[in-house]
mmCIF file with all atom_site columns, C-alpha atoms in Angstrom:
data_model
loop_
_atom_site.group_PDB
_atom_site.id
_atom_site.type_symbol
_atom_site.label_atom_id
_atom_site.label_alt_id
_atom_site.label_comp_id
_atom_site.label_asym_id
_atom_site.label_entity_id
_atom_site.label_seq_id
_atom_site.pdbx_PDB_ins_code
_atom_site.Cartn_x
_atom_site.Cartn_y
_atom_site.Cartn_z
_atom_site.occupancy
_atom_site.B_iso_or_equiv
_atom_site.pdbx_formal_charge
_atom_site.auth_seq_id
_atom_site.auth_comp_id
_atom_site.auth_asym_id
_atom_site.auth_atom_id
_atom_site.pdbx_PDB_model_num
ATOM 1   C CA . MET E 1 1   ? -3.185  -5.377  20.377  1.00 0.00 ? 688 MET E CA 1
ATOM 2   C CA . THR E 1 2   ? -6.857  -5.553  19.027  1.00 0.00 ? 689 THR E CA 1
ATOM 3   C CA . ARG E 1 3   ? -8.202  -6.836  15.729  1.00 0.00 ? 690 ARG E CA 1
ATOM 4   C CA . LYS E 1 4   ? -8.999  -3.184  14.570  1.00 0.00 ? 691 LYS E CA 1
ATOM 5   C CA . THR E 1 5   ? -5.230  -2.314  14.755  1.00 0.00 ? 692 THR E CA 1
ATOM 6   C CA . THR E 1 6   ? -4.042  -5.310  12.849  1.00 0.00 ? 693 THR E CA 1
ATOM 7   C CA . VAL E 1 7   ? -3.787  -6.593  9.044   1.00 0.00 ? 694 VAL E CA 1
ATOM 8   C CA . VAL E 1 8   ? -7.204  -8.552  9.330   1.00 0.00 ? 695 VAL E CA 1
ATOM 9   C CA . SER E 1 9   ? -8.930  -5.333  10.245  1.00 0.00 ? 696 SER E CA 1
ATOM 10  C CA . LEU E 1 10  ? -8.314  -4.592  6.363   1.00 0.00 ? 697 LEU E CA 1
ATOM 11  C CA . VAL E 1 11  ? -7.869  -8.023  4.813   1.00 0.00 ? 698 VAL E CA 1
ATOM 12  C CA . PRO E 1 12  ? -10.297 -10.963 5.730   1.00 0.00 ? 699 PRO E CA 1
ATOM 13  C CA . ALA E 1 13  ? -8.870  -13.661 8.177   1.00 0.00 ? 700 ALA E CA 1
ATOM 14  C CA . GLY E 1 14  ? -8.313  -17.239 6.917   1.00 0.00 ? 701 GLY E CA 1
ATOM 15  C CA . PHE E 1 15  ? -5.681  -16.799 4.015   1.00 0.00 ? 702 PHE E CA 1
ATOM 16  C CA . GLU E 1 16  ? -2.617  -18.837 3.783   1.00 0.00 ? 703 GLU E CA 1
ATOM 17  C CA . ALA E 1 17  ? -0.553  -15.900 3.661   1.00 0.00 ? 704 ALA E CA 1
ATOM 18  C CA . TYR E 1 18  ? -0.374  -12.150 3.865   1.00 0.00 ? 705 TYR E CA 1
ATOM 19  C CA . GLY E 1 19  ? 1.766   -9.362  2.161   1.00 0.00 ? 706 GLY E CA 1
ATOM 20  C CA . ARG E 1 20  ? 2.424   -5.751  2.137   1.00 0.00 ? 707 ARG E CA 1
ATOM 21  C CA . VAL E 1 21  ? 3.108   -3.656  -0.958  1.00 0.00 ? 708 VAL E CA 1
ATOM 22  C CA . LEU E 1 22  ? 4.859   -0.101  -0.118  1.00 0.00 ? 709 LEU E CA 1
ATOM 23  C CA . HIS E 1 23  ? 4.159   2.935   -2.166  1.00 0.00 ? 710 HIS E CA 1
ATOM 24  C CA . PRO E 1 24  ? 7.216   4.553   -3.205  1.00 0.00 ? 711 PRO E CA 1
ATOM 25  C CA . VAL E 1 25  ? 7.954   8.068   -1.783  1.00 0.00 ? 712 VAL E CA 1
ATOM 26  C CA . GLN E 1 26  ? 8.151   11.132  -4.064  1.00 0.00 ? 713 GLN E CA 1
ATOM 27  C CA . SER E 1 27  ? 11.275  13.129  -3.963  1.00 0.00 ? 714 SER E CA 1
ATOM 28  C CA . VAL E 1 28  ? 11.847  16.484  -6.028  1.00 0.00 ? 715 VAL E CA 1
ATOM 29  C CA . ASP E 1 29  ? 15.134  18.189  -6.433  1.00 0.00 ? 716 ASP E CA 1
ATOM 30  C CA . ASP E 1 30  ? 15.824  21.924  -6.760  1.00 0.00 ? 717 ASP E CA 1
ATOM 31  C CA . GLY E 1 31  ? 15.389  21.514  -10.461 1.00 0.00 ? 718 GLY E CA 1
ATOM 32  C CA . GLY E 1 32  ? 11.970  20.181  -10.099 1.00 0.00 ? 719 GLY E CA 1
ATOM 33  C CA . HIS E 1 33  ? 13.170  16.592  -11.008 1.00 0.00 ? 720 HIS E CA 1
ATOM 34  C CA . THR E 1 34  ? 11.054  13.925  -9.623  1.00 0.00 ? 721 THR E CA 1
ATOM 35  C CA . ARG E 1 35  ? 12.089  10.460  -8.175  1.00 0.00 ? 722 ARG E CA 1
ATOM 36  C CA . TRP E 1 36  ? 10.283  7.861   -6.594  1.00 0.00 ? 723 TRP E CA 1
ATOM 37  C CA . LEU E 1 37  ? 12.082  5.985   -3.592  1.00 0.00 ? 724 LEU E CA 1
ATOM 38  C CA . ARG E 1 38  ? 11.772  2.695   -2.142  1.00 0.00 ? 725 ARG E CA 1
ATOM 39  C CA . TRP E 1 39  ? 11.438  2.658   1.670   1.00 0.00 ? 726 TRP E CA 1
ATOM 40  C CA . SER E 1 40  ? 14.556  0.398   1.756   1.00 0.00 ? 727 SER E CA 1
ATOM 41  C CA . ASP E 1 41  ? 16.594  2.862   -0.057  1.00 0.00 ? 728 ASP E CA 1
ATOM 42  C CA . ILE E 1 42  ? 15.453  5.612   2.571   1.00 0.00 ? 729 ILE E CA 1
ATOM 43  C CA . ALA E 1 43  ? 16.467  3.424   5.361   1.00 0.00 ? 730 ALA E CA 1
ATOM 44  C CA . ARG E 1 44  ? 19.802  2.573   3.615   1.00 0.00 ? 731 ARG E CA 1
ATOM 45  C CA . VAL E 1 45  ? 20.619  6.458   3.558   1.00 0.00 ? 732 VAL E CA 1
ATOM 46  C CA . THR E 1 46  ? 19.100  7.884   6.615   1.00 0.00 ? 733 THR E CA 1
ATOM 47  C CA . GLY E 1 47  ? 20.055  5.084   9.071   1.00 0.00 ? 734 GLY E CA 1
ATOM 48  C CA . ALA E 1 48  ? 16.582  3.665   9.746   1.00 0.00 ? 735 ALA E CA 1
ATOM 49  C CA . MET E 1 49  ? 16.087  -0.103  9.505   1.00 0.00 ? 736 MET E CA 1
ATOM 50  C CA . ALA E 1 50  ? 14.172  -1.840  6.829   1.00 0.00 ? 737 ALA E CA 1
ATOM 51  C CA . HIS E 1 51  ? 11.941  -4.605  8.156   1.00 0.00 ? 738 HIS E CA 1
ATOM 52  C CA . PRO E 1 52  ? 8.629   -5.967  7.444   1.00 0.00 ? 739 PRO E CA 1
ATOM 53  C CA . SER E 1 53  ? 6.803   -3.769  9.896   1.00 0.00 ? 740 SER E CA 1
ATOM 54  C CA . MET E 1 54  ? 8.648   -0.630  9.183   1.00 0.00 ? 741 MET E CA 1
ATOM 55  C CA . GLU E 1 55  ? 6.267   2.477   9.024   1.00 0.00 ? 742 GLU E CA 1
ATOM 56  C CA . LEU E 1 56  ? 7.089   5.360   6.626   1.00 0.00 ? 743 LEU E CA 1
ATOM 57  C CA . GLU E 1 57  ? 6.089   7.943   9.193   1.00 0.00 ? 744 GLU E CA 1
ATOM 58  C CA . THR E 1 58  ? 8.522   6.801   11.860  1.00 0.00 ? 745 THR E CA 1
ATOM 59  C CA . MET E 1 59  ? 11.481  6.411   9.149   1.00 0.00 ? 746 MET E CA 1
ATOM 60  C CA . LEU E 1 60  ? 11.021  9.879   7.829   1.00 0.00 ? 747 LEU E CA 1
ATOM 61  C CA . GLU E 1 61  ? 11.929  11.064  11.229  1.00 0.00 ? 748 GLU E CA 1
ATOM 62  C CA . PHE E 1 62  ? 15.406  10.042  10.515  1.00 0.00 ? 749 PHE E CA 1
ATOM 63  C CA . ALA E 1 63  ? 15.881  12.581  7.817   1.00 0.00 ? 750 ALA E CA 1
ATOM 64  C CA . PRO E 1 64  ? 16.536  16.265  8.409   1.00 0.00 ? 751 PRO E CA 1
ATOM 65  C CA . LYS E 1 65  ? 13.649  18.810  7.684   1.00 0.00 ? 752 LYS E CA 1
ATOM 66  C CA . GLY E 1 66  ? 13.563  19.432  3.786   1.00 0.00 ? 753 GLY E CA 1
ATOM 67  C CA . TYR E 1 67  ? 15.963  16.636  3.050   1.00 0.00 ? 754 TYR E CA 1
ATOM 68  C CA . PHE E 1 68  ? 13.904  14.810  0.551   1.00 0.00 ? 755 PHE E CA 1
ATOM 69  C CA . GLN E 1 69  ? 12.880  18.261  -1.227  1.00 0.00 ? 756 GLN E CA 1
ATOM 70  C CA . SER E 1 70  ? 16.429  19.759  -1.356  1.00 0.00 ? 757 SER E CA 1
ATOM 71  C CA . THR E 1 71  ? 18.930  16.935  -1.446  1.00 0.00 ? 758 THR E CA 1
ATOM 72  C CA . PRO E 1 72  ? 17.093  13.774  -2.547  1.00 0.00 ? 759 PRO E CA 1
ATOM 73  C CA . ILE E 1 73  ? 18.530  10.401  -2.095  1.00 0.00 ? 760 ILE E CA 1
ATOM 74  C CA . VAL E 1 74  ? 19.823  8.682   -5.243  1.00 0.00 ? 761 VAL E CA 1
ATOM 75  C CA . PRO E 1 75  ? 17.903  5.365   -5.163  1.00 0.00 ? 762 PRO E CA 1
ATOM 76  C CA . GLU E 1 76  ? 19.521  1.992   -5.874  1.00 0.00 ? 763 GLU E CA 1
ATOM 77  C CA . SER E 1 77  ? 16.264  0.462   -6.980  1.00 0.00 ? 764 SER E CA 1
ATOM 78  C CA . PRO E 1 78  ? 14.174  3.313   -8.472  1.00 0.00 ? 765 PRO E CA 1
ATOM 79  C CA . VAL E 1 79  ? 10.352  2.311   -8.816  1.00 0.00 ? 766 VAL E CA 1
ATOM 80  C CA . PRO E 1 80  ? 7.455   3.954   -10.509 1.00 0.00 ? 767 PRO E CA 1
ATOM 81  C CA . PRO E 1 81  ? 4.716   5.709   -8.828  1.00 0.00 ? 768 PRO E CA 1
ATOM 82  C CA . TRP E 1 82  ? 1.745   3.721   -7.393  1.00 0.00 ? 769 TRP E CA 1
ATOM 83  C CA . ARG E 1 83  ? -0.484  4.939   -10.170 1.00 0.00 ? 770 ARG E CA 1
ATOM 84  C CA . PRO E 1 84  ? -0.751  3.147   -12.473 1.00 0.00 ? 771 PRO E CA 1
ATOM 85  C CA . GLN E 1 85  ? 2.183   0.971   -13.138 1.00 0.00 ? 772 GLN E CA 1
ATOM 86  C CA . GLN E 1 86  ? 2.476   -0.734  -9.830  1.00 0.00 ? 773 GLN E CA 1
ATOM 87  C CA . LEU E 1 87  ? -1.119  -1.548  -9.828  1.00 0.00 ? 774 LEU E CA 1
ATOM 88  C CA . THR E 1 88  ? -0.818  -2.957  -13.299 1.00 0.00 ? 775 THR E CA 1
ATOM 89  C CA . ALA E 1 89  ? 1.994   -5.093  -12.280 1.00 0.00 ? 776 ALA E CA 1
ATOM 90  C CA . LEU E 1 90  ? 0.437   -6.320  -9.147  1.00 0.00 ? 777 LEU E CA 1
ATOM 91  C CA . GLY E 1 91  ? -2.764  -7.108  -11.321 1.00 0.00 ? 778 GLY E CA 1
ATOM 92  C CA . GLU E 1 92  ? -0.638  -9.073  -13.575 1.00 0.00 ? 779 GLU E CA 1
ATOM 93  C CA . VAL E 1 93  ? 0.515   -11.265 -10.881 1.00 0.00 ? 780 VAL E CA 1
ATOM 94  C CA . LEU E 1 94  ? -2.675  -11.688 -9.084  1.00 0.00 ? 781 LEU E CA 1
ATOM 95  C CA . ALA E 1 95  ? -4.358  -12.628 -12.251 1.00 0.00 ? 782 ALA E CA 1
ATOM 96  C CA . GLN E 1 96  ? -2.489  -15.789 -12.527 1.00 0.00 ? 783 GLN E CA 1
ATOM 97  C CA . HIS E 1 97  ? -3.712  -16.868 -9.145  1.00 0.00 ? 784 HIS E CA 1
ATOM 98  C CA . THR E 1 98  ? -7.523  -16.788 -9.694  1.00 0.00 ? 785 THR E CA 1
ATOM 99  C CA . THR E 1 99  ? -9.901  -18.902 -11.724 1.00 0.00 ? 786 THR E CA 1
ATOM 100 C CA . THR E 1 100 ? -12.094 -15.805 -12.422 1.00 0.00 ? 787 THR E CA 1
ATOM 101 C CA . PRO E 1 101 ? -9.642  -13.018 -13.745 1.00 0.00 ? 788 PRO E CA 1
ATOM 102 C CA . GLU E 1 102 ? -12.404 -11.551 -15.959 1.00 0.00 ? 789 GLU E CA 1
ATOM 103 C CA . ARG E 1 103 ? -14.650 -11.051 -12.597 1.00 0.00 ? 790 ARG E CA 1
ATOM 104 C CA . CYS E 1 104 ? -12.989 -8.912  -10.033 1.00 0.00 ? 791 CYS E CA 1
ATOM 105 C CA . TRP E 1 105 ? -14.881 -6.700  -7.563  1.00 0.00 ? 792 TRP E CA 1
ATOM 106 C CA . PHE E 1 106 ? -13.431 -3.064  -6.939  1.00 0.00 ? 793 PHE E CA 1
ATOM 107 C CA . GLY E 1 107 ? -14.414 -0.905  -3.951  1.00 0.00 ? 794 GLY E CA 1
ATOM 108 C CA . PHE E 1 108 ? -13.990 2.764   -3.826  1.00 0.00 ? 795 PHE E CA 1
ATOM 109 C CA . TRP E 1 109 ? -14.325 4.607   -0.442  1.00 0.00 ? 796 TRP E CA 1
ATOM 110 C CA . GLU E 1 110 ? -17.514 6.745   -0.665  1.00 0.00 ? 797 GLU E CA 1
ATOM 111 C CA . GLY E 1 111 ? -16.248 9.352   1.681   1.00 0.00 ? 798 GLY E CA 1
ATOM 112 C CA . ASN E 1 112 ? -13.988 11.298  -0.875  1.00 0.00 ? 799 ASN E CA 1
ATOM 113 C CA . THR E 1 113 ? -15.364 14.395  -2.204  1.00 0.00 ? 800 THR E CA 1
ATOM 114 C CA . ALA E 1 114 ? -14.494 13.253  -5.902  1.00 0.00 ? 801 ALA E CA 1
ATOM 115 C CA . PHE E 1 115 ? -17.515 11.065  -5.572  1.00 0.00 ? 802 PHE E CA 1
ATOM 116 C CA . ASP E 1 116 ? -20.119 13.673  -4.559  1.00 0.00 ? 803 ASP E CA 1
ATOM 117 C CA . GLU E 1 117 ? -21.874 13.198  -7.957  1.00 0.00 ? 804 GLU E CA 1
ATOM 118 C CA . ILE E 1 118 ? -22.122 9.516   -8.123  1.00 0.00 ? 805 ILE E CA 1
ATOM 119 C CA . PRO E 1 119 ? -25.624 8.387   -8.450  1.00 0.00 ? 806 PRO E CA 1
ATOM 120 C CA . ARG E 1 120 ? -27.122 7.011   -5.189  1.00 0.00 ? 807 ARG E CA 1
ATOM 121 C CA . ASN E 1 121 ? -28.178 3.683   -6.903  1.00 0.00 ? 808 ASN E CA 1
ATOM 122 C CA . VAL E 1 122 ? -24.615 2.516   -7.359  1.00 0.00 ? 809 VAL E CA 1
ATOM 123 C CA . PRO E 1 123 ? -24.084 -0.591  -5.172  1.00 0.00 ? 810 PRO E CA 1
ATOM 124 C CA . LYS E 1 124 ? -22.355 -0.095  -1.997  1.00 0.00 ? 811 LYS E CA 1
ATOM 125 C CA . LEU E 1 125 ? -20.420 -2.401  0.350   1.00 0.00 ? 812 LEU E CA 1
ATOM 126 C CA . THR E 1 126 ? -19.660 -1.649  4.214   1.00 0.00 ? 813 THR E CA 1
ATOM 127 C CA . VAL E 1 127 ? -16.466 -3.011  5.511   1.00 0.00 ? 814 VAL E CA 1
ATOM 128 C CA . GLU E 1 128 ? -15.336 -2.275  9.181   1.00 0.00 ? 815 GLU E CA 1
ATOM 129 C CA . GLY E 1 129 ? -17.584 0.798   9.334   1.00 0.00 ? 816 GLY E CA 1
ATOM 130 C CA . PHE E 1 130 ? -16.602 2.275   5.891   1.00 0.00 ? 817 PHE E CA 1
ATOM 131 C CA . ARG E 1 131 ? -18.724 2.188   2.983   1.00 0.00 ? 818 ARG E CA 1
ATOM 132 C CA . TYR E 1 132 ? -17.448 1.679   -0.628  1.00 0.00 ? 819 TYR E CA 1
ATOM 133 C CA . TYR E 1 133 ? -19.046 2.200   -4.026  1.00 0.00 ? 820 TYR E CA 1
ATOM 134 C CA . LEU E 1 134 ? -18.900 -1.332  -5.591  1.00 0.00 ? 821 LEU E CA 1
ATOM 135 C CA . LEU E 1 135 ? -17.871 -1.931  -9.380  1.00 0.00 ? 822 LEU E CA 1
ATOM 136 C CA . ARG E 1 136 ? -17.037 -5.093  -11.334 1.00 0.00 ? 823 ARG E CA 1
ATOM 137 C CA . GLY E 1 137 ? -14.710 -5.866  -14.107 1.00 0.00 ? 824 GLY E CA 1
ATOM 138 C CA . PRO E 1 138 ? -11.593 -7.833  -15.029 1.00 0.00 ? 825 PRO E CA 1
ATOM 139 C CA . VAL E 1 139 ? -8.483  -7.814  -12.965 1.00 0.00 ? 826 VAL E CA 1
ATOM 140 C CA . ALA E 1 140 ? -6.569  -6.269  -15.847 1.00 0.00 ? 827 ALA E CA 1
ATOM 141 C CA . ARG E 1 141 ? -8.350  -3.034  -15.165 1.00 0.00 ? 828 ARG E CA 1
ATOM 142 C CA . ALA E 1 142 ? -6.943  -2.652  -11.472 1.00 0.00 ? 829 ALA E CA 1
ATOM 143 C CA . ALA E 1 143 ? -5.120  0.562   -12.504 1.00 0.00 ? 830 ALA E CA 1
ATOM 144 C CA . ASP E 1 144 ? -8.483  2.274   -13.852 1.00 0.00 ? 831 ASP E CA 1
ATOM 145 C CA . THR E 1 145 ? -9.703  5.007   -11.868 1.00 0.00 ? 832 THR E CA 1
ATOM 146 C CA . LEU E 1 146 ? -13.078 6.278   -10.644 1.00 0.00 ? 833 LEU E CA 1
ATOM 147 C CA . HIS E 1 147 ? -13.110 9.946   -10.789 1.00 0.00 ? 834 HIS E CA 1
ATOM 148 C CA . GLY E 1 148 ? -9.515  10.072  -10.699 1.00 0.00 ? 835 GLY E CA 1
ATOM 149 C CA . LEU E 1 149 ? -9.053  7.773   -7.732  1.00 0.00 ? 836 LEU E CA 1
ATOM 150 C CA . GLU E 1 150 ? -7.807  4.199   -7.597  1.00 0.00 ? 837 GLU E CA 1
ATOM 151 C CA . ALA E 1 151 ? -9.900  1.148   -5.844  1.00 0.00 ? 838 ALA E CA 1
ATOM 152 C CA . HIS E 1 152 ? -9.299  0.955   -2.216  1.00 0.00 ? 839 HIS E CA 1
ATOM 153 C CA . LEU E 1 153 ? -10.393 -2.765  -2.104  1.00 0.00 ? 840 LEU E CA 1
ATOM 154 C CA . TRP E 1 154 ? -10.313 -5.355  -4.891  1.00 0.00 ? 841 TRP E CA 1
ATOM 155 C CA . TRP E 1 155 ? -10.744 -9.054  -4.954  1.00 0.00 ? 842 TRP E CA 1
ATOM 156 C CA . PRO E 1 156 ? -11.875 -11.727 -7.663  1.00 0.00 ? 843 PRO E CA 1
ATOM 157 C CA . ASP E 1 157 ? -15.142 -13.558 -7.832  1.00 0.00 ? 844 ASP E CA 1
ATOM 158 C CA . ASP E 1 158 ? -13.440 -16.834 -6.442  1.00 0.00 ? 845 ASP E CA 1
ATOM 159 C CA . ARG E 1 159 ? -12.107 -14.872 -3.564  1.00 0.00 ? 846 ARG E CA 1
ATOM 160 C CA . ALA E 1 160 ? -8.688  -16.465 -4.052  1.00 0.00 ? 847 ALA E CA 1
ATOM 161 C CA . TRP E 1 161 ? -7.071  -13.283 -2.815  1.00 0.00 ? 848 TRP E CA 1
ATOM 162 C CA . TYR E 1 162 ? -7.928  -9.786  -1.530  1.00 0.00 ? 849 TYR E CA 1
ATOM 163 C CA . VAL E 1 163 ? -6.141  -6.279  -1.654  1.00 0.00 ? 850 VAL E CA 1
ATOM 164 C CA . ALA E 1 164 ? -6.863  -3.464  0.413   1.00 0.00 ? 851 ALA E CA 1
ATOM 165 C CA . THR E 1 165 ? -5.246  0.116   0.536   1.00 0.00 ? 852 THR E CA 1
ATOM 166 C CA . HIS E 1 166 ? -6.672  2.210   3.234   1.00 0.00 ? 853 HIS E CA 1
ATOM 167 C CA . PHE E 1 167 ? -6.997  5.909   2.313   1.00 0.00 ? 854 PHE E CA 1
ATOM 168 C CA . ASP E 1 168 ? -4.732  6.811   5.399   1.00 0.00 ? 855 ASP E CA 1
ATOM 169 C CA . PHE E 1 169 ? -1.866  4.283   4.651   1.00 0.00 ? 856 PHE E CA 1
ATOM 170 C CA . PRO E 1 170 ? 1.058   4.595   2.075   1.00 0.00 ? 857 PRO E CA 1
ATOM 171 C CA . CYS E 1 171 ? 1.119   1.022   1.465   1.00 0.00 ? 858 CYS E CA 1
ATOM 172 C CA . ALA E 1 172 ? -1.415  -1.944  0.490   1.00 0.00 ? 859 ALA E CA 1
ATOM 173 C CA . TYR E 1 173 ? -2.013  -5.153  2.401   1.00 0.00 ? 860 TYR E CA 1
ATOM 174 C CA . LEU E 1 174 ? -3.178  -8.443  0.736   1.00 0.00 ? 861 LEU E CA 1
ATOM 175 C CA . GLY E 1 175 ? -3.994  -12.031 1.450   1.00 0.00 ? 862 GLY E CA 1
ATOM 176 C CA . GLY E 1 176 ? -3.870  -15.188 -0.639  1.00 0.00 ? 863 GLY E CA 1
ATOM 177 C CA . SER E 1 177 ? -2.271  -18.428 -1.078  1.00 0.00 ? 864 SER E CA 1
ATOM 178 C CA . THR E 1 178 ? 1.307   -18.935 -0.196  1.00 0.00 ? 865 THR E CA 1
ATOM 179 C CA . ARG E 1 179 ? 2.422   -18.996 -3.729  1.00 0.00 ? 866 ARG E CA 1
ATOM 180 C CA . CYS E 1 180 ? 0.412   -16.056 -4.620  1.00 0.00 ? 867 CYS E CA 1
ATOM 181 C CA . ILE E 1 181 ? 2.061   -13.823 -1.903  1.00 0.00 ? 868 ILE E CA 1
ATOM 182 C CA . ASP E 1 182 ? 5.383   -15.530 -2.744  1.00 0.00 ? 869 ASP E CA 1
ATOM 183 C CA . ASP E 1 183 ? 4.993   -14.301 -6.401  1.00 0.00 ? 870 ASP E CA 1
ATOM 184 C CA . VAL E 1 184 ? 4.083   -10.681 -5.313  1.00 0.00 ? 871 VAL E CA 1
ATOM 185 C CA . LEU E 1 185 ? 7.102   -10.526 -3.021  1.00 0.00 ? 872 LEU E CA 1
ATOM 186 C CA . HIS E 1 186 ? 9.275   -11.721 -6.046  1.00 0.00 ? 873 HIS E CA 1
ATOM 187 C CA . THR E 1 187 ? 8.007   -9.131  -8.459  1.00 0.00 ? 874 THR E CA 1
ATOM 188 C CA . ASP E 1 188 ? 10.884  -6.659  -9.148  1.00 0.00 ? 875 ASP E CA 1
ATOM 189 C CA . SER E 1 189 ? 8.673   -3.638  -9.940  1.00 0.00 ? 876 SER E CA 1
ATOM 190 C CA . LEU E 1 190 ? 6.971   -3.852  -6.374  1.00 0.00 ? 877 LEU E CA 1
ATOM 191 C CA . GLU E 1 191 ? 8.558   -3.134  -3.090  1.00 0.00 ? 878 GLU E CA 1
ATOM 192 C CA . ALA E 1 192 ? 6.905   -6.006  -1.259  1.00 0.00 ? 879 ALA E CA 1
ATOM 193 C CA . TRP E 1 193 ? 7.153   -7.452  2.242   1.00 0.00 ? 880 TRP E CA 1
ATOM 194 C CA . PRO E 1 194 ? 5.623   -10.451 4.121   1.00 0.00 ? 881 PRO E CA 1
ATOM 195 C CA . ALA E 1 195 ? 3.079   -9.681  6.711   1.00 0.00 ? 882 ALA E CA 1
ATOM 196 C CA . SER E 1 196 ? 1.042   -11.728 9.188   1.00 0.00 ? 883 SER E CA 1
ATOM 197 C CA . ALA E 1 197 ? -2.639  -11.643 9.980   1.00 0.00 ? 884 ALA E CA 1
ATOM 198 C CA . SER E 1 198 ? -1.795  -10.333 13.548  1.00 0.00 ? 885 SER E CA 1
ATOM 199 C CA . GLN E 1 199 ? 0.802   -7.784  12.363  1.00 0.00 ? 886 GLN E CA 1
ATOM 200 C CA . GLU E 1 200 ? 0.052   -4.238  13.787  1.00 0.00 ? 887 GLU E CA 1
ATOM 201 C CA . ILE E 1 201 ? -0.505  -1.609  11.180  1.00 0.00 ? 888 ILE E CA 1
ATOM 202 C CA . THR E 1 202 ? -0.735  1.726   13.082  1.00 0.00 ? 889 THR E CA 1
ATOM 203 C CA . VAL E 1 203 ? 1.885   4.314   12.538  1.00 0.00 ? 890 VAL E CA 1
ATOM 204 C CA . ASP E 1 204 ? 3.339   3.790   15.953  1.00 0.00 ? 891 ASP E CA 1
ATOM 205 C CA . SER E 1 205 ? 3.776   0.058   15.381  1.00 0.00 ? 892 SER E CA 1
ATOM 206 C CA . ASP E 1 206 ? 7.403   0.396   14.009  1.00 0.00 ? 893 ASP E CA 1
ATOM 207 C CA . LEU E 1 207 ? 8.979   -0.576  17.268  1.00 0.00 ? 894 LEU E CA 1
ATOM 208 C CA . VAL E 1 208 ? 12.475  -1.241  15.754  1.00 0.00 ? 895 VAL E CA 1
ATOM 209 C CA . ASN E 1 209 ? 12.847  2.310   14.278  1.00 0.00 ? 896 ASN E CA 1
ATOM 210 C CA . THR E 1 210 ? 11.096  3.904   17.138  1.00 0.00 ? 897 THR E CA 1
ATOM 211 C CA . GLU E 1 211 ? 14.093  2.511   19.506  1.00 0.00 ? 898 GLU E CA 1
ATOM 212 C CA . LEU E 1 212 ? 16.621  3.468   17.086  1.00 0.00 ? 899 LEU E CA 1
ATOM 213 C CA . LEU E 1 213 ? 15.183  6.990   16.665  1.00 0.00 ? 900 LEU E CA 1
ATOM 214 C CA . GLN E 1 214 ? 15.120  7.377   20.465  1.00 0.00 ? 901 GLN E CA 1
ATOM 215 C CA . LYS E 1 215 ? 18.919  6.376   20.842  1.00 0.00 ? 902 LYS E CA 1
ATOM 216 C CA . ARG E 1 216 ? 19.955  8.669   17.920  1.00 0.00 ? 903 ARG E CA 1
ATOM 217 C CA . GLY E 1 217 ? 17.472  11.577  17.875  1.00 0.00 ? 904 GLY E CA 1
ATOM 218 C CA . PRO E 1 218 ? 15.333  12.849  14.987  1.00 0.00 ? 905 PRO E CA 1
ATOM 219 C CA . GLY E 1 219 ? 17.030  14.474  11.865  1.00 0.00 ? 906 GLY E CA 1
ATOM 220 C CA . GLN E 1 220 ? 20.463  13.026  12.562  1.00 0.00 ? 907 GLN E CA 1
ATOM 221 C CA . ARG E 1 221 ? 22.091  11.197  9.562   1.00 0.00 ? 908 ARG E CA 1
ATOM 222 C CA . PRO E 1 222 ? 24.103  8.297   10.193  1.00 0.00 ? 909 PRO E CA 1
ATOM 223 C CA . GLU E 1 223 ? 27.858  9.040   10.374  1.00 0.00 ? 910 GLU E CA 1
#
């Protein structure tokens, strides 16, 4: 394990607590109707195990090919897509845990082609080798987009908490006070789990479901 593959490669070290907010999975049936599924619902139906370190890529190995397109799971706990309802809900919780809710920083990864026309004089921030365009506004604007894309990083002026969404990950990690993270974990519209600073975040770090998959084989639904 190295620092580059753990939570603190995305979120600064030193917070009292850490958490993880999972992006719901889109499922489309034969009629073109879209549903958004919690990871825990996917685990319940496919036989994977829901746990704090679960990884979506590993869990989806439990489902037969095309399963989510042709015969979608009926979720017990439907959630909205990540954009923008969950961002708004997360922002509302986090705004209660900062003394500077009107002054928040938002970082947008500059590598996306949608940002090709952005002026060079826009401030930038470099984090772990990645550069981000840096904008400022109230926490209430967390769901706002820049050229159609959400912020990858955001934190308030008093640095009471920090949110990071890597462009390759189907989830967000955050650090804050114990009370702050606890409030996020108990927000019904979010599927959130506790995390730790040393928790592995790579796609192959879901050892629990990897072991189950090896025993059962991919694409085999539970009896």
